[in-house]
């Protein structure tokens, strides 16, 4: 009994010291993390005009959500739904391009005999470069007199050139942005696949070689199934990145021309900080709507892909 | 075991220290910007002071001018004024908004001019008593500078209609000032490349009408191959607020212009269709530089400075950018945006209005010193130092401009010193920031890219204006 009491006291002391050690982190989370999150949720139910104080915000009920979801504010609603459609196009394109390309490059690099390090370094460059500088470089490439148009002119494909620049035409601006996003996401996904490839037992490939399997058959029947858990993570990461995308679009097009590259994060930013007639409450409401959507999409993709693994 | 206990105690002590540190940090001070410890100098005669004022702004180009004023002020009073620049504009807006929310404002901050712009529901001090106390100071400003910062009935009407407007805004009084203008300027200015115009044999004088101006563009294009016009079609409000609204005012006169801005007249009406038609004309004729929809303001100025277009659209502030980009002043011609044939007010003077205002935090620890500094900044001496350093047109009518550069002297000379209808009705022309104009910006880009006509753009604008009107 005495011994038990001693043990329970020691356990309590142990627990107390553990809590004390965790306290700074918990405090920081409560102040910076949880408080901000709760505050933002709360604000989404209030009107707060540009230049007003939060203390003077006016209760709006569900008005902010109705404004963009149900069209109570026709122009904002049009903008929101168009931006959401662009977000979905980016999501689908990114997943459809990033996953196979990253996998293919990783597998090819795994199989080449010489220069692996050089190629890996080159391919990882987008990850270690300053993204803002890179987006400006891409903007230059896409200009009417930029590298891409000059290249097309040089090879005699004048009809394929974009007269107003690749970011300046309604039908090329979004694909041009998607190309940059895909280019930026491939290195991160490649690292995941590199790591995954190291875990596949080489005996499987040796057996396949003995059976006379081709490169494609090995990729399809050994590599792909073995890397499915990695693919689940890669898909979810790509989806999250694509839904929350902001920097390249804001820097390269600000959502234009004519809203053709507008995504929800750009609409939110404009509503909160750019539009003098904007409403910080509505911006928060759109932000939480996007969070809910991201959460649902991630959940669905995780379950779907896990079922198949 | 003993060692373990000692280590654990040390860790607990360390964690406690970190916790206390975090709590202290989270507590914060309630005297933001109070970096000084001494008492107020009690007037400009005091030679020494350990008071330090903090001044926030977002204009890199203004900093040398503000620093020159701060240096001179320190020599006079001993008070230090530290300037802090935050760019770009939206980062600055976020910083000031966050500081206002946390009640952590600097002593002085600059903000875009407007009756309650940057007032943050009373974080800013109200200046009418100070201005009334010193009539000489009040009268030294350009009339348009002060009329653009004072609260009028029309602002109160607009706040009353706005569901987002706070109770503080709704309870403002006519005649209140929440900022002191430090500069004035104007948009509605066309800059031309004199060399290209001469090469094409086009006169350097201002074209009398828009119609003639379009013909001049055609001539230059035919003879030199250079497109006529470039402006930042990527940025909302450059065309709408720097050209189209003023031209509509000239074409239709104050009454019809007010109706248009108040959503009571339609853009599809022939009286206002020119707003969209101009964009269609310059796009279809090939006079708009290709890729204008991808250009921000600076790249657009750059394209003009590089001789890629004959004319560009700007304001009084654009000249310094063009010279900084390497253009010689003698190679630039400038004129007010032309009026359309048959305009009702074709000779409207270039209106000037305040662009940037200085705001003093109402509950700042050194409020009186901050007021004194703003008064010094907007004195003859302070404004001369500021204008020379910032290459900006001051808000005060300087008696002696000899120490300023010739370009600046000429810019100051071009500013209309009299208040006029347009300058006095900022709340009318500023309706160009309404949601329907955002829609027009989108349609304008579609016109440029050939996927919409002027009529379609006007119809979309009208639909949007109607929807906005219904919400009023």
XYZ file of C-alpha atoms in Angstrom:
781
model
C 0.000 0.000 0.000
C 2.756 2.303 1.112
C 4.759 1.319 -1.895
C 1.710 1.931 -4.138
C 1.228 5.374 -2.667
C 4.894 6.098 -3.230
C 4.585 4.974 -6.835
C 1.442 7.006 -7.423
C 3.109 10.098 -5.905
C 6.125 9.566 -8.117
C 3.859 9.090 -11.100
C 1.991 12.266 -10.261
C 5.268 14.143 -9.895
C 6.424 12.679 -13.175
C 3.221 13.777 -14.860
C 3.426 17.247 -13.293
C 6.965 17.766 -14.496
C 5.954 16.516 -17.950
C 3.125 19.052 -18.072
C 5.468 21.788 -16.883
C 7.934 20.919 -19.622
C 5.163 20.980 -22.184
C 3.685 24.200 -20.830
C 5.641 26.677 -23.003
C 4.660 24.838 -26.161
C 1.034 24.503 -25.029
C 0.928 28.180 -24.111
C 2.315 29.180 -27.493
C -0.187 26.921 -29.230
C -3.061 28.375 -27.215
C -2.023 31.965 -27.840
C -0.814 31.750 -31.424
C -2.646 28.706 -32.755
C -5.942 27.959 -31.077
C -6.845 31.553 -30.225
C -6.251 32.659 -33.814
C -8.288 29.785 -35.192
C -11.221 30.413 -32.847
C -11.006 34.148 -33.445
C -11.084 33.622 -37.197
C -14.093 31.295 -36.936
C -15.866 33.882 -34.798
C -15.048 36.712 -37.177
C -16.613 34.859 -40.085
C -19.999 35.585 -38.477
C -19.369 39.342 -38.308
C -19.147 42.250 -40.737
C -15.881 44.125 -40.506
C -15.162 46.788 -43.124
C -11.734 47.872 -44.272
C -10.198 50.156 -41.624
C -12.637 49.249 -38.853
C -11.655 47.699 -35.553
C -12.584 44.160 -34.572
C -14.202 45.474 -31.400
C -16.697 47.365 -33.571
C -17.478 44.468 -35.918
C -21.209 43.897 -36.446
C -22.877 40.532 -36.034
C -23.877 39.164 -39.433
C -25.162 35.692 -38.607
C -24.825 33.549 -41.725
C -24.966 36.541 -44.094
C -21.273 36.331 -44.972
C -21.644 32.700 -46.061
C -24.865 33.387 -47.936
C -23.185 36.255 -49.799
C -20.778 34.013 -51.695
C -22.349 30.560 -51.422
C -25.953 31.438 -52.297
C -25.331 34.527 -54.407
C -26.690 37.176 -52.040
C -23.734 39.213 -53.250
C -23.929 38.408 -56.931
C -20.481 39.642 -57.966
C -18.599 38.084 -55.065
C -20.488 34.842 -55.556
C -19.626 34.716 -59.273
C -16.011 35.344 -58.406
C -16.001 32.680 -55.666
C -17.530 29.917 -57.789
C -15.297 30.703 -60.762
C -12.271 30.658 -58.460
C -13.388 27.361 -56.941
C -13.707 25.852 -60.419
C -10.166 27.003 -61.175
C -8.997 25.464 -57.901
C -10.560 22.131 -58.884
C -8.982 22.273 -62.359
C -5.609 22.930 -60.731
C -6.152 20.056 -58.258
C -6.998 17.512 -60.944
C -4.211 18.675 -63.265
C -1.613 18.733 -60.518
C -2.414 15.230 -59.286
C -2.663 13.877 -62.831
C 0.718 15.305 -63.769
C 2.815 15.420 -60.599
C 2.295 11.804 -59.513
C 3.163 9.967 -62.769
C 5.965 12.331 -63.747
C 7.598 12.198 -60.300
C 7.294 8.420 -60.188
C 8.687 7.988 -63.658
C 11.674 10.274 -63.040
C 12.399 8.599 -59.693
C 12.335 5.140 -61.261
C 14.468 6.237 -64.206
C 17.011 7.822 -61.898
C 17.046 4.646 -59.818
C 17.935 2.689 -62.923
C 20.546 4.834 -64.648
C 24.141 3.917 -64.063
C 25.918 7.276 -64.225
C 25.214 10.875 -63.249
C 22.455 10.031 -60.750
C 23.678 12.645 -58.266
C 23.913 15.355 -60.892
C 20.402 14.653 -62.201
C 18.965 14.478 -58.690
C 20.570 17.804 -57.802
C 19.259 19.433 -60.964
C 15.783 18.043 -60.460
C 15.670 19.223 -56.858
C 16.631 22.785 -57.804
C 13.041 24.125 -57.820
C 12.751 23.055 -54.184
C 15.802 24.934 -52.978
C 15.367 28.064 -55.088
C 13.555 31.159 -53.872
C 10.013 30.687 -55.092
C 9.311 34.408 -55.562
C 12.396 34.831 -57.770
C 11.421 31.718 -59.723
C 7.906 33.057 -60.372
C 9.368 36.280 -61.763
C 11.627 34.227 -64.038
C 8.590 32.275 -65.269
C 6.724 35.544 -65.817
C 9.607 36.645 -68.061
C 9.518 33.336 -69.943
C 5.790 33.752 -70.603
C 5.957 37.414 -71.784
C 4.917 38.291 -75.352
C 8.607 38.638 -76.244
C 9.667 36.023 -73.700
C 11.662 32.836 -74.117
C 8.714 30.572 -74.892
C 7.352 32.714 -77.732
C 10.876 33.190 -79.128
C 11.460 29.466 -79.011
C 8.228 28.804 -80.893
C 9.152 31.462 -83.429
C 12.606 29.947 -83.860
C 11.186 26.511 -84.671
C 8.616 27.997 -87.029
C 5.511 27.490 -84.854
C 4.365 31.094 -85.091
C 0.710 30.110 -84.919
C 1.275 28.574 -81.490
C 2.644 31.819 -80.064
C 0.569 33.755 -77.516
C 0.358 37.338 -78.793
C -0.430 38.822 -75.382
C 1.955 36.482 -73.599
C 1.115 33.098 -72.101
C -0.199 34.732 -68.953
C -2.100 37.326 -70.971
C -4.466 35.128 -72.985
C -7.695 33.757 -71.568
C -7.096 30.199 -72.789
C -3.375 29.900 -71.976
C -3.051 31.669 -68.626
C -4.335 28.843 -66.424
C -2.375 26.059 -68.181
C 0.737 28.255 -67.948
C 0.227 28.669 -64.213
C -0.462 24.934 -63.786
C 2.828 24.151 -65.540
C 4.688 26.285 -62.988
C 2.845 24.701 -60.054
C 3.551 21.189 -61.363
C 7.200 22.089 -61.968
C 7.450 23.323 -58.372
C 5.752 20.281 -56.834
C 7.625 17.521 -58.638
C 10.820 17.667 -56.530
C 9.001 17.191 -53.215
C 7.046 14.241 -54.589
C 10.207 12.796 -56.104
C 11.866 12.749 -52.693
C 8.935 10.733 -51.342
C 9.242 8.253 -54.212
C 13.043 8.046 -53.867
C 12.549 7.080 -50.230
C 9.821 4.592 -51.174
C 11.947 2.944 -53.839
C 14.678 2.183 -51.290
C 12.206 0.069 -49.317
C 11.308 -2.281 -52.205
C 13.080 -5.603 -51.894
C 15.487 -5.983 -54.831
C 14.718 -9.727 -54.927
C 11.340 -8.903 -56.426
C 13.006 -7.268 -59.422
C 15.557 -10.095 -59.711
C 12.730 -12.651 -59.825
C 10.908 -10.544 -62.419
C 14.100 -10.339 -64.494
C 14.415 -14.144 -64.392
C 10.805 -14.373 -65.585
C 11.689 -12.006 -68.451
C 9.568 -9.048 -67.297
C 10.006 -5.798 -69.198
C 10.694 -2.367 -67.594
C 7.044 -1.413 -68.029
C 5.774 -4.658 -66.505
C 8.053 -4.249 -63.485
C 6.883 -0.648 -63.052
C 3.232 -1.612 -63.299
C 3.231 -4.845 -61.307
C 5.967 -4.307 -58.711
C 6.920 -0.653 -58.270
C 3.473 0.929 -58.510
C 1.700 -1.434 -56.052
C 4.615 -1.297 -53.606
C 4.617 2.508 -53.678
C 0.881 2.936 -53.165
C 1.211 4.088 -49.515
C 3.653 6.748 -50.717
C 1.235 7.684 -53.489
C -1.552 8.227 -50.926
C 0.643 10.740 -49.089
C 1.806 12.346 -52.341
C -1.763 12.751 -53.619
C -2.969 14.306 -50.374
C 0.017 16.660 -50.245
C -0.488 17.673 -53.888
C -4.214 18.245 -53.346
C -3.616 20.371 -50.263
C -0.951 22.361 -52.053
C -3.183 22.870 -55.082
C -6.256 23.912 -53.090
C -4.304 26.410 -51.007
C -2.232 27.737 -53.912
C -1.685 31.489 -53.729
C 1.902 32.732 -54.258
C 2.492 31.906 -57.942
C -0.921 33.225 -58.954
C -0.690 36.423 -56.939
C 2.820 37.136 -58.184
C 2.299 36.155 -61.809
C -1.269 37.185 -62.679
C -3.151 38.457 -59.605
C -5.954 36.180 -60.810
C -6.216 37.718 -64.295
C -6.755 38.189 -67.101
C -10.494 38.540 -66.575
C -10.447 36.140 -63.633
C -9.100 33.245 -65.718
C -6.510 32.293 -63.075
C -8.420 33.444 -60.023
C -8.429 30.929 -57.170
C -10.266 31.133 -53.860
C -7.200 32.206 -51.860
C -6.786 35.183 -54.212
C -10.459 36.142 -53.776
C -10.020 35.882 -49.996
C -6.868 38.030 -50.037
C -8.497 40.680 -52.183
C -11.580 40.764 -49.985
C -9.464 41.074 -46.825
C -6.638 43.379 -47.814
C -6.928 44.817 -51.321
C -10.539 45.767 -51.978
C -11.229 49.022 -50.103
C -14.889 47.967 -49.855
C -13.969 44.468 -48.668
C -15.126 42.704 -45.530
C -12.703 40.825 -43.295
C -15.608 38.777 -41.937
C -16.515 37.527 -45.415
C -12.867 36.785 -46.139
C -12.759 34.592 -43.018
C -16.014 32.917 -43.987
C -14.553 31.999 -47.394
C -11.384 30.783 -45.705
C -13.302 28.397 -43.449
C -15.430 27.176 -46.315
C -12.238 26.312 -48.170
C -10.863 24.597 -45.077
C -13.979 22.437 -44.862
C -13.686 21.585 -48.546
C -9.998 20.705 -48.270
C -10.731 18.533 -45.256
C -13.482 16.624 -47.063
C -11.424 16.161 -50.239
C -8.415 14.952 -48.233
C -10.611 12.546 -46.280
C -12.226 11.131 -49.418
C -8.917 10.719 -51.240
C -7.302 9.127 -48.201
C -10.114 6.594 -47.802
C -10.361 5.868 -51.522
C -6.668 5.356 -51.970
C -6.259 3.398 -48.730
C -8.993 0.980 -49.781
C -7.046 0.236 -52.913
C -3.736 -0.396 -51.123
C 19.864 8.421 -9.654
C 21.000 11.600 -7.924
C 22.282 12.867 -11.223
C 18.886 12.137 -12.782
C 17.061 14.095 -10.075
C 19.488 16.989 -10.549
C 18.968 16.943 -14.307
C 15.192 16.804 -13.886
C 15.257 19.754 -11.446
C 17.371 21.695 -13.851
C 14.997 20.910 -16.672
C 12.010 21.984 -14.588
C 13.787 25.205 -13.644
C 14.592 25.776 -17.288
C 11.014 25.101 -18.357
C 9.714 27.467 -15.645
C 12.073 30.170 -16.888
C 10.904 29.663 -20.489
C 7.272 29.741 -19.348
C 7.799 32.990 -17.455
C 9.610 34.438 -20.435
C 6.745 33.472 -22.736
C 4.198 34.962 -20.336
C 6.193 38.169 -20.103
C 6.453 38.354 -23.874
C 2.746 37.724 -24.297
C 1.929 40.447 -21.780
C 3.357 43.185 -23.937
C 3.521 46.836 -23.080
C 0.673 49.230 -23.179
C 2.811 52.120 -24.364
C 3.656 51.267 -27.933
C 6.218 53.342 -29.661
C 7.332 54.766 -26.346
C 11.023 54.395 -26.853
C 11.816 57.618 -25.119
C 12.005 58.122 -21.417
C 12.177 61.816 -21.025
C 9.594 64.463 -20.703
C 8.164 66.498 -23.491
C 10.414 69.326 -24.627
C 7.436 71.563 -24.119
C 7.806 73.353 -27.427
C 10.139 73.732 -30.343
C 12.581 75.891 -28.385
C 13.858 73.021 -26.260
C 17.272 72.080 -27.618
C 17.470 68.598 -26.140
C 15.047 65.739 -25.729
C 15.242 62.003 -25.352
C 11.807 61.522 -26.880
C 11.749 59.290 -29.951
C 8.763 59.323 -32.285
C 8.091 56.473 -34.656
C 6.704 57.204 -38.120
C 5.442 54.376 -40.324
C 4.902 54.651 -44.041
C 5.020 52.607 -47.247
C 6.648 54.953 -49.768
C 10.308 54.103 -50.307
C 10.679 57.219 -52.467
C 9.328 59.427 -49.666
C 11.805 58.239 -47.070
C 14.684 60.604 -47.987
C 12.292 63.555 -47.762
C 10.857 62.450 -44.426
C 14.334 61.760 -43.045
C 15.501 65.240 -44.100
C 12.580 66.744 -42.181
C 13.283 64.476 -39.194
C 16.947 65.545 -39.131
C 16.053 69.235 -39.238
C 13.440 68.690 -36.517
C 15.965 66.952 -34.272
C 18.319 69.924 -34.621
C 15.511 72.251 -33.570
C 13.952 70.258 -30.757
C 16.213 67.348 -29.923
C 13.298 65.008 -30.666
C 14.216 61.994 -32.759
C 11.811 60.823 -35.447
C 12.496 57.321 -36.706
C 10.925 56.434 -40.036
C 10.040 52.823 -40.839
C 9.107 51.796 -44.377
C 7.003 48.698 -45.116
C 6.310 47.661 -48.697
C 4.385 46.705 -50.760
C 1.108 48.521 -50.181
C -0.903 45.503 -49.057
C 1.799 44.419 -46.573
C 1.683 47.931 -45.105
C -2.117 47.844 -44.886
C -1.928 44.534 -43.045
C 0.705 45.868 -40.651
C -1.249 49.008 -39.757
C -4.546 47.104 -39.486
C -2.966 44.561 -37.127
C -1.365 47.338 -35.068
C -4.687 49.185 -34.842
C -6.443 46.025 -33.684
C -3.788 45.389 -31.045
C -3.754 49.081 -30.055
C -0.053 49.104 -30.818
C 0.182 52.011 -33.231
C 3.235 54.162 -33.921
C 3.137 57.835 -32.943
C 2.619 58.879 -36.555
C 1.704 56.900 -39.662
C 1.081 57.821 -43.257
C -2.011 56.554 -45.053
C -3.831 56.999 -48.348
C -5.697 60.298 -48.192
C -9.408 60.323 -47.519
C -11.684 61.710 -44.810
C -11.576 58.677 -42.510
C -8.956 56.573 -44.277
C -6.650 55.019 -41.695
C -8.676 56.387 -38.774
C -9.407 52.864 -37.508
C -12.523 53.783 -35.572
C -10.864 56.508 -33.546
C -7.303 55.273 -33.200
C -6.403 58.440 -35.133
C -6.602 61.900 -33.566
C -9.020 64.500 -34.908
C -7.368 67.682 -36.202
C -10.122 70.300 -36.609
C -9.325 72.036 -33.276
C -5.605 72.210 -34.131
C -6.351 73.601 -37.599
C -8.793 76.198 -36.218
C -6.252 77.233 -33.569
C -3.683 78.131 -36.236
C -5.418 79.823 -39.209
C -2.100 80.690 -40.911
C -1.171 77.015 -40.994
C -4.647 75.990 -42.164
C -4.630 78.563 -44.956
C -1.190 77.534 -46.189
C -2.566 74.292 -47.687
C -3.879 74.016 -51.221
C -7.671 74.293 -50.832
C -8.085 70.970 -52.628
C -5.681 69.291 -50.177
C -7.835 70.011 -47.163
C -11.152 69.611 -48.953
C -10.109 66.068 -49.839
C -9.514 65.127 -46.205
C -12.459 66.762 -44.431
C -15.666 64.877 -43.617
C -18.668 66.096 -45.624
C -22.350 65.236 -45.631
C -21.909 62.945 -48.618
C -19.493 60.746 -46.626
C -21.951 60.509 -43.763
C -24.710 59.523 -46.209
C -22.460 56.850 -47.638
C -21.591 55.444 -44.163
C -25.289 55.395 -43.254
C -25.994 53.110 -46.239
C -23.034 50.773 -45.671
C -23.897 47.693 -43.587
C -20.195 47.173 -42.824
C -19.683 50.733 -41.543
C -19.022 50.810 -37.813
C -21.039 52.903 -35.355
C -17.955 55.074 -34.950
C -17.976 55.930 -38.656
C -21.707 56.602 -38.596
C -21.334 59.049 -35.724
C -18.716 61.313 -37.380
C -19.360 65.012 -37.755
C -19.092 67.273 -40.765
C -15.824 69.255 -40.692
C -13.686 66.659 -38.909
C -10.175 65.797 -40.162
C -8.411 62.550 -39.273
C -5.268 63.191 -41.294
C -3.152 66.078 -42.503
C -2.286 65.900 -46.211
C 1.437 65.948 -46.904
C 1.267 65.984 -50.700
C -1.086 66.688 -53.554
C -1.169 65.328 -57.021
C -3.349 64.327 -59.854
C -3.980 61.431 -62.198
C -5.418 62.114 -65.671
C -2.016 62.768 -67.246
C -0.812 61.416 -70.584
C 2.921 61.193 -71.189
C 4.186 61.050 -74.755
C 7.509 60.052 -76.296
C 8.649 63.281 -77.987
C 11.191 61.506 -80.219
C 8.590 59.141 -81.685
C 6.094 61.949 -82.187
C 8.691 64.059 -84.006
C 9.734 61.087 -86.132
C 6.117 60.611 -87.183
C 5.559 64.334 -87.702
C 2.886 64.545 -85.002
C 2.721 67.900 -83.141
C 4.057 67.832 -79.585
C 1.151 69.904 -78.291
C -1.751 68.301 -76.475
C -4.341 66.918 -78.919
C -7.592 68.886 -78.571
C -9.851 65.831 -78.466
C -9.730 62.080 -77.887
C -10.698 61.592 -81.540
C -7.626 63.588 -82.681
C -5.447 61.766 -80.171
C -6.524 58.389 -81.622
C -5.627 59.680 -85.101
C -2.189 60.737 -83.788
C -1.672 57.216 -82.467
C -2.563 55.779 -85.883
C -0.076 58.133 -87.548
C 2.784 57.187 -85.245
C 1.999 53.501 -85.656
C 1.887 53.796 -89.440
C 5.166 55.698 -89.611
C 7.234 54.082 -86.867
C 5.518 50.751 -86.242
C 5.285 51.567 -82.530
C 1.867 51.032 -80.926
C 0.167 54.139 -79.616
C -0.613 53.412 -76.005
C 0.343 51.405 -72.941
C -1.139 51.328 -69.473
C -1.372 48.782 -66.684
C -4.470 46.897 -67.810
C -3.643 44.280 -65.175
C -4.289 46.690 -62.321
C -7.864 47.515 -61.420
C -8.574 51.257 -61.353
C -5.652 52.519 -63.452
C -7.826 53.158 -66.503
C -11.058 53.539 -64.542
C -9.776 56.013 -61.934
C -6.919 57.695 -63.796
C -8.751 58.442 -67.017
C -12.283 57.150 -67.633
C -14.094 58.822 -64.730
C -12.583 62.257 -65.431
C -13.321 61.979 -69.164
C -16.916 61.048 -68.371
C -17.169 64.110 -66.124
C -15.796 66.334 -68.932
C -18.124 64.761 -71.490
C -21.338 64.864 -69.490
C -20.855 67.565 -66.872
C -21.272 67.265 -63.086
C -24.958 66.334 -62.985
C -24.971 63.424 -65.427
C -21.565 62.249 -64.196
C -22.938 62.082 -60.643
C -25.941 60.076 -61.860
C -23.619 57.655 -63.648
C -21.406 57.198 -60.603
C -24.495 56.802 -58.404
C -25.716 53.914 -60.608
C -28.630 55.952 -61.910
C -27.385 56.077 -65.529
C -26.189 53.159 -67.618
C -22.844 52.611 -69.286
C -24.673 51.195 -72.294
C -26.228 54.643 -72.751
C -24.409 56.511 -75.586
C -23.519 59.215 -73.069
C -21.266 56.803 -71.186
C -20.435 54.061 -73.685
C -17.125 55.790 -74.525
C -15.688 54.308 -71.302
C -15.719 50.845 -72.909
C -15.497 52.010 -76.515
C -12.078 53.640 -76.028
C -10.639 50.303 -74.917
C -12.209 48.583 -77.925
C -10.852 51.223 -80.326
C -7.251 51.076 -79.142
C -7.300 47.281 -78.963
C -8.816 46.667 -82.398
C -6.562 49.251 -84.082
C -3.475 47.576 -82.617
C -2.646 50.752 -80.753
C -2.580 49.088 -77.345
C 0.737 47.394 -76.618
C 0.346 43.600 -76.735
C 0.481 42.076 -73.271
C -0.871 45.200 -71.515
C -3.175 42.924 -69.490
C -0.108 41.352 -67.875
C 1.590 44.632 -66.974
C 1.652 46.139 -63.493
C 2.125 49.903 -63.181
C 5.930 49.886 -63.013
C 6.421 47.492 -65.952
C 3.980 49.607 -67.944
C 6.060 52.747 -67.243
C 9.125 50.730 -68.142
C 7.646 49.671 -71.493
C 6.918 53.330 -72.286
C 10.403 54.422 -71.175
C 11.880 51.752 -73.473
C 10.029 53.246 -76.439
C 7.610 50.318 -76.848
C 4.589 52.663 -76.949
C 4.070 56.313 -77.889
C 1.864 57.330 -74.968
C 1.295 56.135 -71.432
C -1.224 56.966 -68.746
C -0.142 58.243 -65.349
C -0.309 60.999 -62.816
C 1.846 63.849 -61.621
C 3.845 61.235 -59.718
C 4.746 59.326 -62.918
C 7.296 61.854 -64.153
C 9.840 60.981 -61.475
C 9.426 57.267 -62.325
C 10.048 57.934 -66.016
C 13.179 59.976 -65.342
C 14.357 57.316 -62.890
C 13.908 54.800 -65.727
C 16.343 56.808 -67.829
C 14.107 59.103 -69.896
C 15.317 62.653 -70.319
C 12.691 65.252 -69.371
C 13.147 66.907 -72.788
C 12.114 63.649 -74.464
C 8.789 63.589 -72.630
C 5.649 65.550 -73.420
C 2.726 65.565 -71.050
C -0.861 66.756 -71.164
C -4.164 66.290 -69.366
C -6.238 63.380 -70.733
C -8.100 64.797 -73.737
C -11.845 65.350 -73.710
C -14.223 63.818 -76.279
C -15.639 65.970 -79.047
C -18.726 67.766 -77.839
C -17.802 67.483 -74.155
C -19.643 69.766 -71.757
C -16.549 70.658 -69.687
C -13.727 70.271 -72.225
C -11.400 72.722 -70.488
C -11.642 71.204 -67.020
C -8.502 72.018 -65.085
C -6.346 69.168 -63.895
C -7.826 68.606 -60.453
C -5.443 68.106 -57.592
C -6.225 66.177 -54.477
C -4.341 64.907 -51.482
C -2.613 61.599 -52.054
C -1.005 60.795 -48.702
C -1.925 62.005 -45.234
C -0.097 61.979 -41.910
C -2.066 60.548 -39.011
C -1.242 60.920 -35.316
C -2.250 58.136 -32.946
C -4.797 59.549 -30.537
C -3.625 57.698 -27.446
C 0.094 57.744 -28.261
C 2.492 58.423 -25.397
C 3.951 61.468 -27.175
C 0.845 62.819 -28.852
C 1.760 66.497 -28.468
C 5.263 65.938 -29.872
C 3.739 64.007 -32.780
C 1.310 66.873 -33.484
C 4.203 69.358 -33.374
C 6.211 67.227 -35.799
C 3.332 66.963 -38.295
C 2.880 70.741 -38.066
C 6.595 71.198 -38.731
C 6.468 68.699 -41.615
C 3.668 70.718 -43.204
C 5.299 74.095 -42.560
C 7.034 76.055 -45.350
C 10.427 74.847 -44.090
C 9.403 71.222 -43.566
C 7.563 70.909 -46.881
C 10.515 72.377 -48.791
C 12.854 69.803 -47.255
C 10.329 67.033 -47.861
C 9.587 67.970 -51.469
C 13.274 68.209 -52.350
C 14.066 64.825 -50.799
C 10.964 62.947 -51.934
C 10.548 64.621 -55.344
C 6.893 64.958 -54.430
C 4.471 67.870 -54.779
C 3.840 69.217 -51.262
C 0.346 69.879 -49.909
C 1.303 73.409 -48.904
C 1.587 76.371 -51.300
C 5.303 77.115 -50.978
C 6.238 80.795 -51.110
C 9.794 80.028 -52.135
C 10.490 77.137 -54.532
C 14.015 78.193 -55.554
C 15.743 75.357 -53.733
C 13.679 72.723 -55.589
C 14.707 71.034 -58.826
C 13.315 72.467 -62.095
C 11.230 69.316 -62.761
C 9.619 69.592 -59.361
C 9.038 73.312 -59.769
C 7.292 72.630 -63.074
C 5.169 69.873 -61.513
C 4.153 72.201 -58.678
C 3.319 74.846 -61.269
C 0.998 72.464 -63.108
C -1.086 71.770 -60.002
C -4.306 73.729 -59.948
C -4.316 75.652 -56.695
C -8.039 76.348 -56.764
C -10.625 73.930 -55.511
C -12.984 72.814 -58.292
C -16.134 70.740 -58.575
C -14.337 67.530 -59.449
C -11.695 67.867 -56.721
C -14.394 68.761 -54.192
C -16.461 65.687 -54.996
C -14.054 62.914 -54.133
C -16.880 60.781 -52.800
C -18.463 60.882 -56.276
C -15.454 60.015 -58.425
C -14.236 57.505 -55.823
C -17.335 55.418 -56.553
C -15.136 54.029 -59.287
C -13.986 51.588 -56.570
C -17.458 50.047 -56.401
C -18.022 46.390 -57.256
C -19.512 47.137 -60.697
C -16.248 48.786 -61.706
C -14.394 45.646 -60.661
C -16.688 43.831 -63.079
C -15.838 46.390 -65.741
C -12.129 45.805 -65.139
C -12.679 42.122 -65.919
C -14.709 42.978 -69.029
C -12.108 45.541 -70.086
C -9.525 42.756 -70.166
C -11.913 40.660 -72.239
C -12.345 43.538 -74.718
C -8.568 43.838 -75.001
C -8.257 40.107 -75.609
C -11.016 40.163 -78.203
C -13.504 38.008 -76.338
C -16.025 40.777 -75.614
C -17.273 43.920 -77.323
C -17.657 47.356 -75.757
C -21.442 46.904 -75.769
C -21.225 43.534 -73.999
C -18.887 45.007 -71.388
C -21.250 47.925 -70.830
C -24.211 45.551 -70.423
C -22.329 43.482 -67.846
C -21.400 46.664 -66.010
C -25.022 47.784 -65.985
C -26.172 44.426 -64.607
C -23.584 44.608 -61.841
C -24.460 48.230 -61.052
C -28.133 47.302 -60.836
C -27.340 44.464 -58.414
C -25.268 46.811 -56.271
C -27.951 49.490 -56.391
C -30.495 46.974 -55.093
C -28.326 46.439 -52.018
C -28.258 50.148 -51.124
